[in-house]
Coordinates of N, CA and C in Angstrom, one line a residue:
M13 N 112.3 117.3 158.5 CA 111.5 117.8 157.7 C 110.4 116.3 157.3
I14 N 109.4 116.2 158.2 CA 108.4 114.9 158.1 C 107.6 115.1 156.9
G15 N 107.2 116.1 156.5 CA 106.0 116.3 155.3 C 106.9 116.1 154.1
W16 N 108.0 116.1 153.8 CA 108.6 115.5 152.6 C 108.7 114.1 152.4
R17 N 108.4 113.5 153.6 CA 108.8 112.0 153.2 C 107.5 111.4 152.5
G18 N 108.1 110.7 151.4 CA 107.1 110.1 150.4 C 106.7 110.7 149.4
R19 N 107.0 112.3 149.5 CA 106.4 112.9 148.5 C 107.0 112.6 146.8
R20 N 108.5 111.9 146.8 CA 108.7 111.4 145.4 C 107.9 110.2 145.0
E21 N 107.8 109.2 146.1 CA 106.9 108.1 145.6 C 105.5 108.5 145.5
R22 N 104.7 109.5 145.9 CA 103.5 110.0 145.5 C 103.5 110.7 144.1
K23 N 104.7 111.5 144.0 CA 104.8 112.1 142.7 C 105.1 111.1 141.5
G24 N 105.6 110.2 141.7 CA 106.1 109.1 141.0 C 104.6 108.2 140.5
A25 N 104.2 107.8 141.4 CA 102.8 107.1 141.4 C 101.9 107.8 140.6
R26 N 101.7 109.2 140.8 CA 100.6 109.8 140.2 C 101.0 110.1 138.6
R27 N 102.5 110.4 138.5 CA 102.9 110.6 136.9 C 102.7 109.1 136.1
D28 N 103.1 107.8 136.9 CA 102.6 106.5 136.0 C 101.2 106.4 136.1
A29 N 100.2 107.0 136.6 CA 98.9 106.7 136.8 C 98.5 107.8 135.4
E30 N 98.8 108.9 135.0 CA 98.8 109.8 134.3 C 99.1 109.2 133.1
H31 N 100.2 108.5 132.9 CA 100.9 107.9 131.7 C 99.9 106.8 131.3
Q32 N 99.6 106.0 132.2 CA 98.6 104.8 131.8 C 97.3 105.0 131.3
G33 N 97.0 106.4 131.9 CA 95.4 106.8 131.5 C 95.8 107.5 129.9
R34 N 96.7 108.0 129.7 CA 97.1 108.5 128.6 C 97.3 107.3 127.3
R35 N 97.7 106.4 127.8 CA 97.8 105.1 126.7 C 96.6 104.6 126.5
V36 N 95.6 104.3 127.6 CA 94.3 103.8 127.4 C 93.4 105.0 126.5
V37 N 93.4 106.2 126.7 CA 92.9 107.1 125.5 C 93.5 106.9 124.2
L38 N 94.8 106.6 124.2 CA 95.2 106.6 122.8 C 95.0 105.5 122.1
A39 N 94.7 104.3 123.1 CA 94.1 102.8 122.6 C 92.9 102.9 122.0
A40 N 92.0 103.6 122.7 CA 90.5 104.0 122.2 C 90.5 104.8 121.1
D41 N 91.4 106.1 120.8 CA 91.3 106.8 120.0 C 91.8 106.1 118.4
W42 N 92.7 104.8 118.4 CA 93.2 104.3 117.6 C 92.3 103.2 117.1
A43 N 91.5 102.4 118.1 CA 90.3 101.4 117.9 C 89.3 102.5 116.9
I44 N 89.1 103.5 117.2 CA 88.1 104.4 116.7 C 88.3 104.7 115.4
T45 N 89.6 105.1 115.0 CA 90.3 105.4 113.5 C 90.2 104.1 112.7
L46 N 90.8 103.0 113.6 CA 90.5 101.9 112.7 C 89.1 101.3 112.1
A47 N 88.4 101.5 113.1 CA 86.7 101.2 113.0 C 86.2 102.3 111.5
V48 N 86.5 103.7 111.8 CA 86.2 104.6 110.9 C 86.7 104.2 109.6
R49 N 88.3 103.9 109.3 CA 88.8 103.5 108.2 C 87.7 102.2 107.3
R50 N 87.5 101.1 108.5 CA 87.0 99.9 107.9 C 85.5 100.2 107.4
A51 N 85.0 101.3 108.0 CA 83.4 101.5 107.7 C 83.3 102.1 106.3
D52 N 84.4 102.9 106.0 CA 84.4 103.1 104.6 C 82.9 104.2 104.4
G53 N 82.5 104.9 105.0 CA 81.5 105.7 104.8 C 80.3 105.4 105.8
G54 N 80.3 103.8 106.0 CA 79.1 103.4 106.9 C 79.0 103.7 108.2
P55 N 78.2 102.8 108.9 CA 78.4 103.2 110.3 C 79.4 102.7 111.0
V56 N 79.9 103.4 112.2 CA 81.2 103.1 112.8 C 80.7 102.0 113.7
R57 N 81.5 100.9 113.9 CA 81.4 100.0 114.6 C 82.8 99.6 115.6
V58 N 82.6 100.1 116.5 CA 83.9 99.7 117.5 C 83.3 99.5 118.9
T59 N 84.1 98.2 119.5 CA 83.8 97.8 120.7 C 84.7 98.0 121.6
P60 N 84.4 97.7 123.0 CA 85.6 97.8 124.0 C 86.6 96.8 123.7
E61 N 86.5 95.8 123.1 CA 87.1 94.5 122.9 C 88.3 95.1 121.8
D62 N 87.8 96.0 120.9 CA 88.6 96.6 120.1 C 89.9 97.6 120.8
V63 N 89.5 98.2 121.7 CA 90.5 99.3 122.5 C 91.3 98.1 123.3
R64 N 90.8 96.9 123.9 CA 91.4 96.2 124.7 C 92.7 95.5 124.0
A65 N 92.2 95.2 122.5 CA 93.3 94.7 121.8 C 94.2 95.4 121.0
W66 N 93.9 96.7 120.8 CA 95.0 97.7 120.5 C 95.9 97.7 121.4
G67 N 95.5 98.0 122.7 CA 96.4 98.0 123.9 C 97.3 96.9 124.3
A68 N 96.8 96.0 124.4 CA 97.6 94.7 124.4 C 98.6 94.4 123.2
E69 N 98.0 94.7 122.1 CA 99.0 94.7 120.8 C 100.3 95.7 120.9
H70 N 99.9 96.9 121.2 CA 100.9 98.1 121.1 C 101.5 98.6 122.3
F71 N 100.9 98.3 123.2 CA 101.3 98.9 124.9 C 101.8 97.7 125.7
L72 N 101.1 96.5 125.3 CA 101.3 95.3 126.3 C 100.3 95.5 127.5
L73 N 99.2 96.3 127.3 CA 98.4 96.7 128.3 C 97.2 95.5 128.6
D74 N 96.6 95.6 130.0 CA 95.3 94.6 130.0 C 94.4 95.6 130.6
I75 N 93.9 96.2 129.5 CA 92.8 97.1 130.0 C 91.7 96.4 130.6
P76 N 91.1 96.7 131.7 CA 89.7 96.3 132.4 C 88.7 96.9 131.3
L77 N 87.9 95.7 131.1 CA 86.7 95.7 130.2 C 85.9 97.1 130.7
D78 N 85.6 97.5 132.0 CA 84.7 98.5 132.3 C 85.5 99.8 132.0
L79 N 86.8 100.0 132.2 CA 87.7 100.8 131.7 C 87.6 101.3 130.2
A80 N 87.7 100.2 129.5 CA 87.6 100.3 128.2 C 86.4 100.9 127.6
E81 N 85.4 100.7 128.2 CA 83.9 101.0 127.8 C 83.9 102.3 128.1
D82 N 84.2 102.8 129.3 CA 84.1 104.5 129.8 C 84.8 105.1 129.1
V83 N 86.0 104.8 128.7 CA 87.0 105.7 128.0 C 86.7 105.8 126.5
L84 N 86.1 104.4 125.7 CA 85.5 104.5 124.3 C 84.3 105.4 124.4
T85 N 83.4 105.5 125.2 CA 82.3 106.1 125.2 C 82.7 107.5 125.3
A86 N 83.7 107.9 126.2 CA 83.6 109.2 126.3 C 84.5 109.9 125.0
R87 N 85.5 109.1 124.4 CA 86.2 109.6 123.2 C 85.0 109.7 121.8
L88 N 84.4 108.6 121.7 CA 83.1 108.6 120.7 C 82.3 109.9 120.9
R89 N 82.1 110.3 122.1 CA 81.4 111.6 122.2 C 82.3 112.7 121.7
V90 N 83.6 112.6 122.3 CA 84.5 113.7 121.7 C 84.7 113.9 120.3
R91 N 84.9 112.8 119.8 CA 85.1 112.7 118.3 C 83.5 113.1 117.4
G92 N 82.4 113.1 118.1 CA 81.3 113.4 117.4 C 80.5 112.0 116.8
Y93 N 80.8 110.8 117.6 CA 80.2 109.6 117.0 C 79.4 109.3 117.9
G94 N 79.2 109.8 119.2 CA 78.4 109.1 120.0 C 77.3 110.2 120.8

């Protein structure tokens, strides 16, 4: 059964990548939430560095800057801020 070779590894790698992606999205959501709380009705100011800092503090992640920018832009749009 040659077709089954490596299937478990591929499935594990895909599961790990999906988990990593969910953690980056969660870091972006929390960075936005904290920025909204700080804004107190004013303009919401959140940067990709905020996303990277939250991910590093809570998940020990080293989120690349371009990924943080992309996810932050998408999440701001979804949450109605962008």
